[in-house]
XYZ file of C-alpha atoms in Angstrom:
612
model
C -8.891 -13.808 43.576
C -7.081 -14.145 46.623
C -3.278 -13.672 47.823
C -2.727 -15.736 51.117
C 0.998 -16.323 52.604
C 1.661 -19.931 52.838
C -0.386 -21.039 55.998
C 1.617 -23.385 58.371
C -0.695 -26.314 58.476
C -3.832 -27.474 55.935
C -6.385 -26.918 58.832
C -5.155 -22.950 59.097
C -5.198 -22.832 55.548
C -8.941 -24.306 55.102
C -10.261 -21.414 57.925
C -8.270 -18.553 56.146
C -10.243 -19.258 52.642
C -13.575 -19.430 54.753
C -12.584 -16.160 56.093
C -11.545 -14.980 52.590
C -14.660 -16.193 51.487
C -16.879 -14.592 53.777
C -15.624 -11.593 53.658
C -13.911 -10.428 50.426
C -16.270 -8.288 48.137
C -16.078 -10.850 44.833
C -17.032 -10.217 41.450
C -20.753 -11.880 41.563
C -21.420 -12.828 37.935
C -20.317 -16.361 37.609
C -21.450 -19.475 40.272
C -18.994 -20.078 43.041
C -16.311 -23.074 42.921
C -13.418 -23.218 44.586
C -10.672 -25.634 43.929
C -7.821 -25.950 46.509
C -5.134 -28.642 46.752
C -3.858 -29.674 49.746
C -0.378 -30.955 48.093
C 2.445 -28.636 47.587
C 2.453 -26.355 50.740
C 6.318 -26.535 50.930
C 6.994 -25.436 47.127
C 4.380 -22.901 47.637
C 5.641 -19.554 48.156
C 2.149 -18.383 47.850
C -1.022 -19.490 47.743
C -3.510 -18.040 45.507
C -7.344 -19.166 45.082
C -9.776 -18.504 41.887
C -12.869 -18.079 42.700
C -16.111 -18.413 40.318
C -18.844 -16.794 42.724
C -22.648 -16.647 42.671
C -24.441 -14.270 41.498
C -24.805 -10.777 43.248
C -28.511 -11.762 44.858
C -27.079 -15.208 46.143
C -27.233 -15.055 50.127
C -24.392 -15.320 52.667
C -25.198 -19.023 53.152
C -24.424 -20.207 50.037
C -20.988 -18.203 49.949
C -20.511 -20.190 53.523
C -21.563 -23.201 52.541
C -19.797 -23.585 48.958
C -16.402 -22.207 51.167
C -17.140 -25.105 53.582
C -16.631 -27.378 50.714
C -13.213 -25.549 49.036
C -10.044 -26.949 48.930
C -6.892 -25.289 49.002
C -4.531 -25.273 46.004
C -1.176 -24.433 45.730
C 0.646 -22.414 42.986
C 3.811 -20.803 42.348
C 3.231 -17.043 41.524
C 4.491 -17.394 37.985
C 2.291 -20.088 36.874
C -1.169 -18.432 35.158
C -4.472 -19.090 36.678
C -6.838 -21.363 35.445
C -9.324 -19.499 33.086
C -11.982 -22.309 33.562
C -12.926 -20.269 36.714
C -14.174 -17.452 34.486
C -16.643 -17.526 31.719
C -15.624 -17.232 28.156
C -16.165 -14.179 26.614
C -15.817 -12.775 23.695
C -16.164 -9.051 22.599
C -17.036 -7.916 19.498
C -17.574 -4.044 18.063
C -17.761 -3.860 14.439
C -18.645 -1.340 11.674
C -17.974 -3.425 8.887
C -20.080 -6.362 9.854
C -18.928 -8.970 7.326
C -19.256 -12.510 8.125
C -20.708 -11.345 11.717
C -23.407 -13.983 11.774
C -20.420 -16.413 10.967
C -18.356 -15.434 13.468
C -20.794 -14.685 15.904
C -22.437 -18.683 15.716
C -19.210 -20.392 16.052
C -18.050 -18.710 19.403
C -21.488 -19.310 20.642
C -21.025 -22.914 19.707
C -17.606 -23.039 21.549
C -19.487 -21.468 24.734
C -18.412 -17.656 24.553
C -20.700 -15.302 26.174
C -20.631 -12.188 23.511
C -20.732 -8.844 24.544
C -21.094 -6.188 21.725
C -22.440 -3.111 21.131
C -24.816 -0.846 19.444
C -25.543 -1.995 15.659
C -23.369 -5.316 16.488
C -25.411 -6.714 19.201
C -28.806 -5.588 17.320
C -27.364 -7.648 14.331
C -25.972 -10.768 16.075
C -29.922 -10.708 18.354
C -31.342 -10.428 14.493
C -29.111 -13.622 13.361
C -30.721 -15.411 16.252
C -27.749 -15.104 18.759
C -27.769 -14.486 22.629
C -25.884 -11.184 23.100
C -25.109 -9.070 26.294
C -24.923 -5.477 25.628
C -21.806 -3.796 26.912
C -23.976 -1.206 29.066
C -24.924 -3.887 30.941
C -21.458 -4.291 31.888
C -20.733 -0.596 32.452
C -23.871 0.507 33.714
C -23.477 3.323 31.940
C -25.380 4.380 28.357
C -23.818 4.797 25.266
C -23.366 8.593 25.660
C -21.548 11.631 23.819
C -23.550 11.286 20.650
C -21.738 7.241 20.749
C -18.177 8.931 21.235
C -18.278 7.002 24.710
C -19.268 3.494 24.685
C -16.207 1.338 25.556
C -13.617 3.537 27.682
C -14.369 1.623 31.017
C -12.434 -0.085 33.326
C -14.629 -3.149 33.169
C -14.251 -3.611 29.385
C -10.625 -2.394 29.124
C -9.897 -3.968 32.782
C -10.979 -7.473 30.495
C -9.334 -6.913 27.959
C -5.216 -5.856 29.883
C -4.983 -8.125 32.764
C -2.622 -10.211 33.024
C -3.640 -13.980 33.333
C -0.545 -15.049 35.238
C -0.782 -11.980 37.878
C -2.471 -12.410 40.965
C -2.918 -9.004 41.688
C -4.384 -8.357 38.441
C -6.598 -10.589 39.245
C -7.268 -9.671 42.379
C -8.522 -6.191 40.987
C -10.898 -7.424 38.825
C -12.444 -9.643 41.362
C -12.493 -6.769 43.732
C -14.453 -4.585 41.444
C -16.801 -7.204 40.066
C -14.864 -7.212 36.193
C -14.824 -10.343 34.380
C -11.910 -10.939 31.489
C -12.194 -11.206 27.647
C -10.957 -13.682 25.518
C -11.440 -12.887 22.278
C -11.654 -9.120 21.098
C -12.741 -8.994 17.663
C -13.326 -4.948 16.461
C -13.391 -2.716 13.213
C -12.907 0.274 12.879
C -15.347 3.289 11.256
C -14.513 3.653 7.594
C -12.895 7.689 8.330
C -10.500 6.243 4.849
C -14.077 5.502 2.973
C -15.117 8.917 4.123
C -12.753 11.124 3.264
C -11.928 9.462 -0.218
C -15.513 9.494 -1.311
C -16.715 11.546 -4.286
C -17.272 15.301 -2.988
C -15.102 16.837 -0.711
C -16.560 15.960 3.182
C -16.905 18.395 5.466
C -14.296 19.103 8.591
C -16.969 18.195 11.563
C -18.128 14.822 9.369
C -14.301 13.657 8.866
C -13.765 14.122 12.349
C -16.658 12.447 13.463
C -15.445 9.724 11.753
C -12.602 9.124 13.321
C -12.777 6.127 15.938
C -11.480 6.312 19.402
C -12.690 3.147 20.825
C -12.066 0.942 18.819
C -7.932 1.573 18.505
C -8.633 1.686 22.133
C -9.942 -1.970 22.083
C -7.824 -2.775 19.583
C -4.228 -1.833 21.036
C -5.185 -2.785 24.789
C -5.994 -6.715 23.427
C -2.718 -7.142 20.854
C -1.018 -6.228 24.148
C -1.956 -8.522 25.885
C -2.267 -11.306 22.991
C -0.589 -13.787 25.413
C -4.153 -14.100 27.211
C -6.544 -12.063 24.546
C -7.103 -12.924 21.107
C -7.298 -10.169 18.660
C -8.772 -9.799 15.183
C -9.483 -6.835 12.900
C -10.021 -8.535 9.768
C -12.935 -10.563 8.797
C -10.762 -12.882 6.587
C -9.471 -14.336 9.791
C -12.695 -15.576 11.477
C -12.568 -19.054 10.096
C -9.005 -19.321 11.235
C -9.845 -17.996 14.814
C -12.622 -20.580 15.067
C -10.117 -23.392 14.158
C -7.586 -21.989 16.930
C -10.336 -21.682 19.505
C -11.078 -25.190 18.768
C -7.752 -26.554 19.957
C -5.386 -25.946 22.605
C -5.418 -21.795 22.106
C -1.295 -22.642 23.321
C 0.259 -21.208 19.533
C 1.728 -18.183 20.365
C 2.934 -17.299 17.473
C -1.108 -17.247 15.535
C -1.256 -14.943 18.690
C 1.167 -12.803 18.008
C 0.250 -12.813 14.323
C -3.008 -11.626 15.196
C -1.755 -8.853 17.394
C 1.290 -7.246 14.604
C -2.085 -7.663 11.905
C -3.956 -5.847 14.919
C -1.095 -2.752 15.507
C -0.669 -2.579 11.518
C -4.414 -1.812 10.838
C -4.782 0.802 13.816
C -1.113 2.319 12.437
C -2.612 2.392 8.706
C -5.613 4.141 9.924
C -3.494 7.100 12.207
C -1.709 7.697 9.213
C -5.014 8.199 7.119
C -6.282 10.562 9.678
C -2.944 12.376 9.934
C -2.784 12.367 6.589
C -6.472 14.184 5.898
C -5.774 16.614 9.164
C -2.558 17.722 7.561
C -4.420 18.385 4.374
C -6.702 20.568 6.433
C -4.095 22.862 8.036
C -3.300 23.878 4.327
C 0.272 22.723 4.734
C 2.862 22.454 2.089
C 3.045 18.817 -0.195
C 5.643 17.530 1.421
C 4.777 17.627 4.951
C 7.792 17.699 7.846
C 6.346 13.997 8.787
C 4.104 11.501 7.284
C 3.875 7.607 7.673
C 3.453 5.568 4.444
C 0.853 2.701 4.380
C 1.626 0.040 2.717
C -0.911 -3.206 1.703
C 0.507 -6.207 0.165
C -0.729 -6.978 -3.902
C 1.549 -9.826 -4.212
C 4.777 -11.806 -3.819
C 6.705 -11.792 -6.344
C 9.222 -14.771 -7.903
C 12.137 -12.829 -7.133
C 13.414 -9.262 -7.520
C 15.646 -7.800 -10.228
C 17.702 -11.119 -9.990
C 16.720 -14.489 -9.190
C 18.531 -14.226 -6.103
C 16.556 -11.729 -4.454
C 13.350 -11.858 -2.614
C 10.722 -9.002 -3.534
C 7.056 -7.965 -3.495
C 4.278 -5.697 -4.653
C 2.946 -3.515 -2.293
C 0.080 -0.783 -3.261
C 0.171 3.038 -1.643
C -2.887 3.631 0.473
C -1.861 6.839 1.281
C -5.117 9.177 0.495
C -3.255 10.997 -2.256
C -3.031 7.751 -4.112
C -7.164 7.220 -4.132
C -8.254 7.208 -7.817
C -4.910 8.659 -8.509
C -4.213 6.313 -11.655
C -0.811 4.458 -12.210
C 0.424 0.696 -12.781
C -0.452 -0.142 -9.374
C -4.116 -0.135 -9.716
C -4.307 -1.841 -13.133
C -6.428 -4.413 -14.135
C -4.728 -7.560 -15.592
C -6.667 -9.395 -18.354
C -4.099 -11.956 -19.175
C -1.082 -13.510 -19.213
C 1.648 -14.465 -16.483
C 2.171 -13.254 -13.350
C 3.531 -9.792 -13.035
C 7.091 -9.669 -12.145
C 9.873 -6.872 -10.152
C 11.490 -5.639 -13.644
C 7.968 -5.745 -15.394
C 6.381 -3.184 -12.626
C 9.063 -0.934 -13.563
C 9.330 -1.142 -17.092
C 5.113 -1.003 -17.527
C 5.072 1.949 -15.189
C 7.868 3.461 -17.152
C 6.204 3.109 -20.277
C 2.554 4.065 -18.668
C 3.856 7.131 -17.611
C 5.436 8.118 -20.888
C 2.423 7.265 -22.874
C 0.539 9.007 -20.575
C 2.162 12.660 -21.495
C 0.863 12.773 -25.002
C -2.503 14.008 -26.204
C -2.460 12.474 -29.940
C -3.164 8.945 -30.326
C 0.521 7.644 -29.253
C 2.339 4.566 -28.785
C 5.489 3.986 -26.748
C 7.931 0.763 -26.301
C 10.490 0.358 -23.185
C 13.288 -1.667 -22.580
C 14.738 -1.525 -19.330
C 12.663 2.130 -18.010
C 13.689 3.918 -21.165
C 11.874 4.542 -23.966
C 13.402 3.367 -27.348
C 10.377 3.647 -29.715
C 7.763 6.711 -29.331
C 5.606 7.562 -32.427
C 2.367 9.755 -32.397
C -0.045 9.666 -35.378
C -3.549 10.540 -36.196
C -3.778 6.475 -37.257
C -2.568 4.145 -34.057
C -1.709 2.017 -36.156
C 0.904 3.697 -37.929
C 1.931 5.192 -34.902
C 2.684 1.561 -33.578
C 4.797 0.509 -36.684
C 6.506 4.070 -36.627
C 7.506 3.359 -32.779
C 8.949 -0.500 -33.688
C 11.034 1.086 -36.628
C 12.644 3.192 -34.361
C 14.688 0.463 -32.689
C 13.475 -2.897 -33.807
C 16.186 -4.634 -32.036
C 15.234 -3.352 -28.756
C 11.541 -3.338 -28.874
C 11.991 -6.947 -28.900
C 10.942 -8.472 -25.484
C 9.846 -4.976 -24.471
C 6.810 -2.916 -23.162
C 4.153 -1.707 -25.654
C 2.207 1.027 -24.464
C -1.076 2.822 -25.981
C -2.917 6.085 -24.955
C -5.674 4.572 -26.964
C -7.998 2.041 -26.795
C -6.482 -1.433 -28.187
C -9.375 -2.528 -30.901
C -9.239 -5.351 -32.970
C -7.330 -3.864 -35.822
C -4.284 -2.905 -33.655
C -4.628 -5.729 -31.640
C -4.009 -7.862 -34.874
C -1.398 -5.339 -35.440
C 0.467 -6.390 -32.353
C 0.220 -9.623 -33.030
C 1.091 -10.346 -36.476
C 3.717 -7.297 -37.090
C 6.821 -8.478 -38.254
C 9.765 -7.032 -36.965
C 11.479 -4.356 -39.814
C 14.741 -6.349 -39.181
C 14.187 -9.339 -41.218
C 10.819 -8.963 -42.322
C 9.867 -12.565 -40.665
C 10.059 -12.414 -37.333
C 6.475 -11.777 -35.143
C 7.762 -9.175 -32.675
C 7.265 -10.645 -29.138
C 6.471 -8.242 -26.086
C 6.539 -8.974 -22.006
C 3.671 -6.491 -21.450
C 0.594 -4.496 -23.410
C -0.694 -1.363 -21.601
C -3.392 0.563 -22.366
C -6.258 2.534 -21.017
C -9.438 0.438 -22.316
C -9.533 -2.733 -24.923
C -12.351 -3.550 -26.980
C -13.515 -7.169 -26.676
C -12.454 -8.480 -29.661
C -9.257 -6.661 -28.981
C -9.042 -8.596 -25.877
C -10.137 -12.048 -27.834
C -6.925 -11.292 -30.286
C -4.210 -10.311 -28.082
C -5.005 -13.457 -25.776
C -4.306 -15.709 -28.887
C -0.661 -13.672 -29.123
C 0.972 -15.804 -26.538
C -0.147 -17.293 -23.048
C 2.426 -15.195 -21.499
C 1.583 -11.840 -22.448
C 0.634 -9.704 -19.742
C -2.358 -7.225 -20.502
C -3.026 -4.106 -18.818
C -5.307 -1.945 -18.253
C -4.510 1.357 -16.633
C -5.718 4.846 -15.249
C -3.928 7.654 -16.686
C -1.792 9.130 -13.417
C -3.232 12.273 -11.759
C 0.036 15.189 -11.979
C 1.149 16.894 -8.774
C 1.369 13.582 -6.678
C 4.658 13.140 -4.210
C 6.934 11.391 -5.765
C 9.344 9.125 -3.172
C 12.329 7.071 -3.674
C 14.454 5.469 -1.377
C 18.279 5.731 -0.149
C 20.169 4.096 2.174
C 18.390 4.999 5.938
C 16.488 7.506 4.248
C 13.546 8.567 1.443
C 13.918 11.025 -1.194
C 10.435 13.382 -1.740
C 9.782 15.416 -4.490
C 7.101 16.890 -6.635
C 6.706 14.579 -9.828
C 8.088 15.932 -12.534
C 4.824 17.058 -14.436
C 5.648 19.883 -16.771
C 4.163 19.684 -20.590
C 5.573 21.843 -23.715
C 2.516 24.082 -23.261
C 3.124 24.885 -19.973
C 7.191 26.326 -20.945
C 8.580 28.893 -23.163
C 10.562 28.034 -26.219
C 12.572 30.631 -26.400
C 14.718 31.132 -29.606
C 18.610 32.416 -28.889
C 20.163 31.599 -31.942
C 19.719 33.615 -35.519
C 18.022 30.856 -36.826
C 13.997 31.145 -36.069
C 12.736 27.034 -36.151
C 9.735 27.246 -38.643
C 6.150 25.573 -37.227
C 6.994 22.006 -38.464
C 10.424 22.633 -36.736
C 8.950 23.445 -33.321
C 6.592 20.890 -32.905
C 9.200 18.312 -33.434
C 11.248 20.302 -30.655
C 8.062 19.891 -28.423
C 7.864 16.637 -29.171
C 11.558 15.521 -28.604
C 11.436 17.494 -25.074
C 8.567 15.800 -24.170
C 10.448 12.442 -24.640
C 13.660 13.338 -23.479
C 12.061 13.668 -19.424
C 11.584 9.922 -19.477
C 14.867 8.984 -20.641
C 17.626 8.317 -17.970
C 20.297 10.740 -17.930
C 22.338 12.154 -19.830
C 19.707 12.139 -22.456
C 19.587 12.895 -25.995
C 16.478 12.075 -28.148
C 16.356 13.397 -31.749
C 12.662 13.296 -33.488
C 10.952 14.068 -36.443
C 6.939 14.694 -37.609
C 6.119 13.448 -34.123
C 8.612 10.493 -34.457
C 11.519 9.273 -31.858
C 14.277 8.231 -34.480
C 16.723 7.454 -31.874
C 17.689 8.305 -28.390
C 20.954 7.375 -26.176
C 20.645 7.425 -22.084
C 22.046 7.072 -19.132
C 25.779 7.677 -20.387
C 28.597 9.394 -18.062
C 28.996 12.270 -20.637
C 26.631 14.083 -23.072
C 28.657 13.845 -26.057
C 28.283 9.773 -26.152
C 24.888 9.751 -25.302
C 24.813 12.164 -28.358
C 26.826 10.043 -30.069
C 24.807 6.757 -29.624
C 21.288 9.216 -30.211
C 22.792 9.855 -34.322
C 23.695 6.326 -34.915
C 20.649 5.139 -33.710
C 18.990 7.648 -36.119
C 20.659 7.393 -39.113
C 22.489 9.053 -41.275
C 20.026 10.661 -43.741
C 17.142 10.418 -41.179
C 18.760 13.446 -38.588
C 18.963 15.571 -41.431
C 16.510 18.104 -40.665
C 15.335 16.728 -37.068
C 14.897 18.031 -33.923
C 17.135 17.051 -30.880
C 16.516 17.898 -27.377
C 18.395 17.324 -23.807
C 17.532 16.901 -20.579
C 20.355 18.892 -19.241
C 22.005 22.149 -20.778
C 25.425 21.369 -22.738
C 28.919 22.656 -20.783
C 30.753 22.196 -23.942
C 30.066 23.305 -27.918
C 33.209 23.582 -29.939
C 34.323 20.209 -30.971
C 32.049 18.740 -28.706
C 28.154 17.576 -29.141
C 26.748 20.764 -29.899
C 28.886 21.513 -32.957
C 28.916 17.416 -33.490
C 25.193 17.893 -33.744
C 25.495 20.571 -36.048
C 27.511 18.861 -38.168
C 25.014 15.645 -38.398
C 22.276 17.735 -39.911
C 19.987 18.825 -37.321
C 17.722 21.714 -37.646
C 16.902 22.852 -34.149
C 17.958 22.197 -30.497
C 15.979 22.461 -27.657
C 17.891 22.676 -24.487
C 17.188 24.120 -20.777
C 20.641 26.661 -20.935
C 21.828 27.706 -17.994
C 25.674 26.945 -18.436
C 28.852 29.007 -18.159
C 29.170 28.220 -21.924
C 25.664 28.879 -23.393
C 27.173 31.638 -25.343
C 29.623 29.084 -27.315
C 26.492 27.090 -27.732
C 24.799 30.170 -29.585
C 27.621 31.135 -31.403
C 28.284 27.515 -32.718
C 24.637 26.844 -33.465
C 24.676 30.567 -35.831
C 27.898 29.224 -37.412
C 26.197 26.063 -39.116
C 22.820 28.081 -39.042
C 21.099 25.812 -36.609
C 17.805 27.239 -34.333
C 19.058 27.043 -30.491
C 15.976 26.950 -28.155
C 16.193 27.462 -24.558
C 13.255 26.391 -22.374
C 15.067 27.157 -19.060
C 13.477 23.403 -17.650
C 15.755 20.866 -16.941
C 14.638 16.643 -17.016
C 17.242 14.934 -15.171
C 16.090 11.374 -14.351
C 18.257 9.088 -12.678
């Protein structure tokens, strides 16, 4: 490519391309054409020339005698130059070689010259397809054990100039580079790796993490105005298509190129996340990036007015970690915003207990929880506790569903009435049998089945605030991992503990203030998510009944700042046995003195559940 001020008459123009010609040391690779106008000298403000040269053994009197022949054209520095000059070619590095064959065929069909490398090229040559190796572009090996194949100026020179800059393209002619259309790269699988079974060694994860290809990658989504760029193998058919046509859509361009940046910005955030894991740093590191891969749109949000999805954590601490995210869904309709949080609500309760357990939702809190030796009692015990609200809720198992409680689920009627089948958004369990699966499909059409991994503890828990993220440890503590300790005169018997242990356990997933009062391994009623303790008391012993609190346990997230006339003595009063509480207050003394006045066993276990 040549830069030549405007000449002042065609002749003087004509000899100053032969000159050019003869002269200029010109990329070699592709035949020699030159087009030149004659029309537009006085709108030119410069005149530039693309020339498609012979090859680097073709003599001095074919230059001369092709330049004899050219013809000047004219063109306004801003306007791109004309890429049917070059050759097309396309450049392809993959380590995931899906669909390569595919792909490889229909750009060789459109006329792209591929250039590849290593295991790429030895697969497209094996499917049949020409291929030129990129060393034959460098002149220079793969070397470094493979850790340098790519970094060259005459495959990243390709890939970043500018179309619509002479002087861009002036330096590639000038060092013999030739430009690439289509960049189509993978990356090596370092998240595979370092999330397979066994713990990899340090030299083998590094090893694994790709230079190059980001390389590649980044240099062609920048310059996606004149370079195509794919990562994913899911696109090929729709590149094809494009290539087909008029290649002038910029915005299946710059599609290609955000999808390009977005997988190169997952993968840093894998590696950064593995390296930090190496340094021995704390959980929650002082930065970390969050990757994010789309499961599915959603109808709407919380309300019908708002838009929402369902995105799934690819953050290495999430591999095999368990949780709603991951589960399988048998049947039923499409998964919505509210039933994520509900199911995952639920999940996560279920998850806690170690006896065959079943737990309802309604809106994130539990209102029916119930663990027996029989599931199926357990799942009639957990209905009774609030019929009215287990209606349209979340039904979750720690069991597997067979096909005795899956007939269960279907043909209970709820205690209310005695007639009416109780009707459920979601069923959640870890495995179903397949009769189990056969009945719980005939329930309704609607009903969403699912099948989950139990949620590994210890994971980083995140949740977010205007401009910012909350991070915390999850909240992971089990009644065998705290002390009990008794305050009061009263000792709680064996019977009386366990139903302490069992209340605590269900008071962490209810939204605060929280009050759940249990007994023999029974939720008989809970109230959340009130302003003050004493109503969320209050609604907890309505909720229960009257004769049923006599003699149960109650526990709180959160300690009490008031006794006298207020819920601990209210509690008292109702019947209950023992109270399990995390102390700490200014007033725990009034709490012990009220709790030895009715004769009540006050247990402190110095762990607080807020959940908000």
């Amino acid at each position: 490519m040549f830069s030549l001020a405007a000449a002042s008459s065609p002749a003087a123009s004509r000899a100053a391309v032969a000159v050019a010609v003869a002269t200029s040391p010109l990329h070699l690779s592709n035949l020699l054409s030159t087009k030149i106008s004659r029309s537009s000298y006085r709108q030119a403000s410069l005149c530039c020339i693309n020339i498609r040269s012979c090859s680097s053994r073709s003599s001095p009197r074919c230059v001369k005698a092709m330049a004899a022949d050219a013809e000047i054209v004219s063109l306004p520095m801003t306007e791109s130059h004309s890429s049917a000059s070059r050759k097309k070619q396309a450049l392809i590095s993959l380590s995931d070689k899906c669909d390569l064959a595919f792909l490889g065929r229909g750009l060789h069909e459109l006329g792209y010259t591929i250039v590849s490398t290593g295991g790429t090229a030895n697969t497209l040559e094996a499917a049949g397809l020409p291929v030129t190796k990129v060393e034959e572009l460098t002149s220079l090996p793969e070397m470094l054990d493979g850790r340098v194949k790519t970094l060259h100026p005459s495959i990243h020179g390709g890939i970043l100039a500018r179309r619509d800059q002479c002087h861009h393209m002036e330096a590639l002619d000038k060092h013999g580079i030739g430009t690439f259309d289509v960049v189509v790269v993978n990356l090596y699988p370092f998240y595979e790796k370092v999330t397979a079974g066994g713990n990899i060694e340090f030299d083998d994860g590094i090893e694994n993490i790709d230079i190059g290809g980001p390389a590649m990658i980044r240099a062609a989504a920048k310059n996606h105005k004149d370079v195509l760029v794919v990562v994913d193998s899911e696109d090929y058919p729709a590149l094809l298509e494009f290539l087909k046509g008029s290649n002038e859509d910029q915005q299946f361009r710059r599609k290609l190129a955000w999808k390009a940046f977005q997988h190169c910005a997952s993968y840093d955030s894998a590696v950064s996340e593995w390296l930090w894991r190496q340094t021995g740093g704390e959980t929650i590191p002082p930065d970390f990036t969050i990757p994010l891969s789309l499961k599915s749109s959603l109808r709407y949000g919380e309300n019908p007015h708002q838009k929402a999805a369902f995105y799934v954590d690819k953050r290495l601490a999430e591999v095999n970690a368990g949780g709603i995210a991951t589960a399988v869904q048998h049947h039923g309709k499409e998964m919505s915003y509210n039933n994520y949080l509900d199911a995952d609500a639920a999940w996560n309760c279920v998850s806690e207990f170690r006896s065959p357990t079943c737990v309802i939702v309604k809106h994130t809190n539990p209102c029916g929880v119930a663990s027996r030796g029989d599931v199926l009692e357990a799942y009639r015990l957990a209905v009774k506790a609030d019929p009215v609200s287990a209606f349209g809720g979340i039904v979750a198992f720690n069991v597997e569903v067979d096909e005795n409680l899956a007939r269960e689920i279907r043909e209970y009627r709820s205690p209310t009435d005695g007639e009416t089948r109780m009707f459920y958004e979601i069923v959640v369990a870890p495995k179903y049998s397949e009769k189990g699966l056969e009945v719980l499909r005939g329930k309704s059409k609607t009903l969403r089945i699912l099948e989950a991994s139990k949620n590994e503890r210890e994971k980083l828990s995140l949740r977010q605030v205007g401009g910012g993220w909350l991070a915390q440890d999850s909240d992971g503590l089990t009644p065998e991992e705290i002390q009990f300790n008794a305050v009061s005169e009263a000792q709680p018997n064996e019977s009386e503990l366990s139903d302490a242990e069992f209340a605590w356990l269900c008071v962490k997933h209810v939204k605060s203030n929280a009050i759940v009062i249990a007994k023999n391994n029974c939720m008989l009623g809970m109230g959340s998510g009130q302003p003050n303790r004493l109503e969320s008391l209050r609604i907890a012993l309505r909720k229960s009944g009257e004769e049923e609190v006599k003699g149960a346990a109650l526990a709180s997230d959160a300690f009490f700042p008031f006794a006298w006339k207020d819920a601990v003595e209210e509690a008292c009063e109702s019947g209950v046995s023992v109270i399990a509480e995390p102390g700490g207050s200014i007033r725990d003394k009034d709490a012990i003195d009220c709790c030895n006045k009715y004769g009540v066993s006050l247990l402190f276990t110095n762990v607080r559940h807020f959940r908000h």
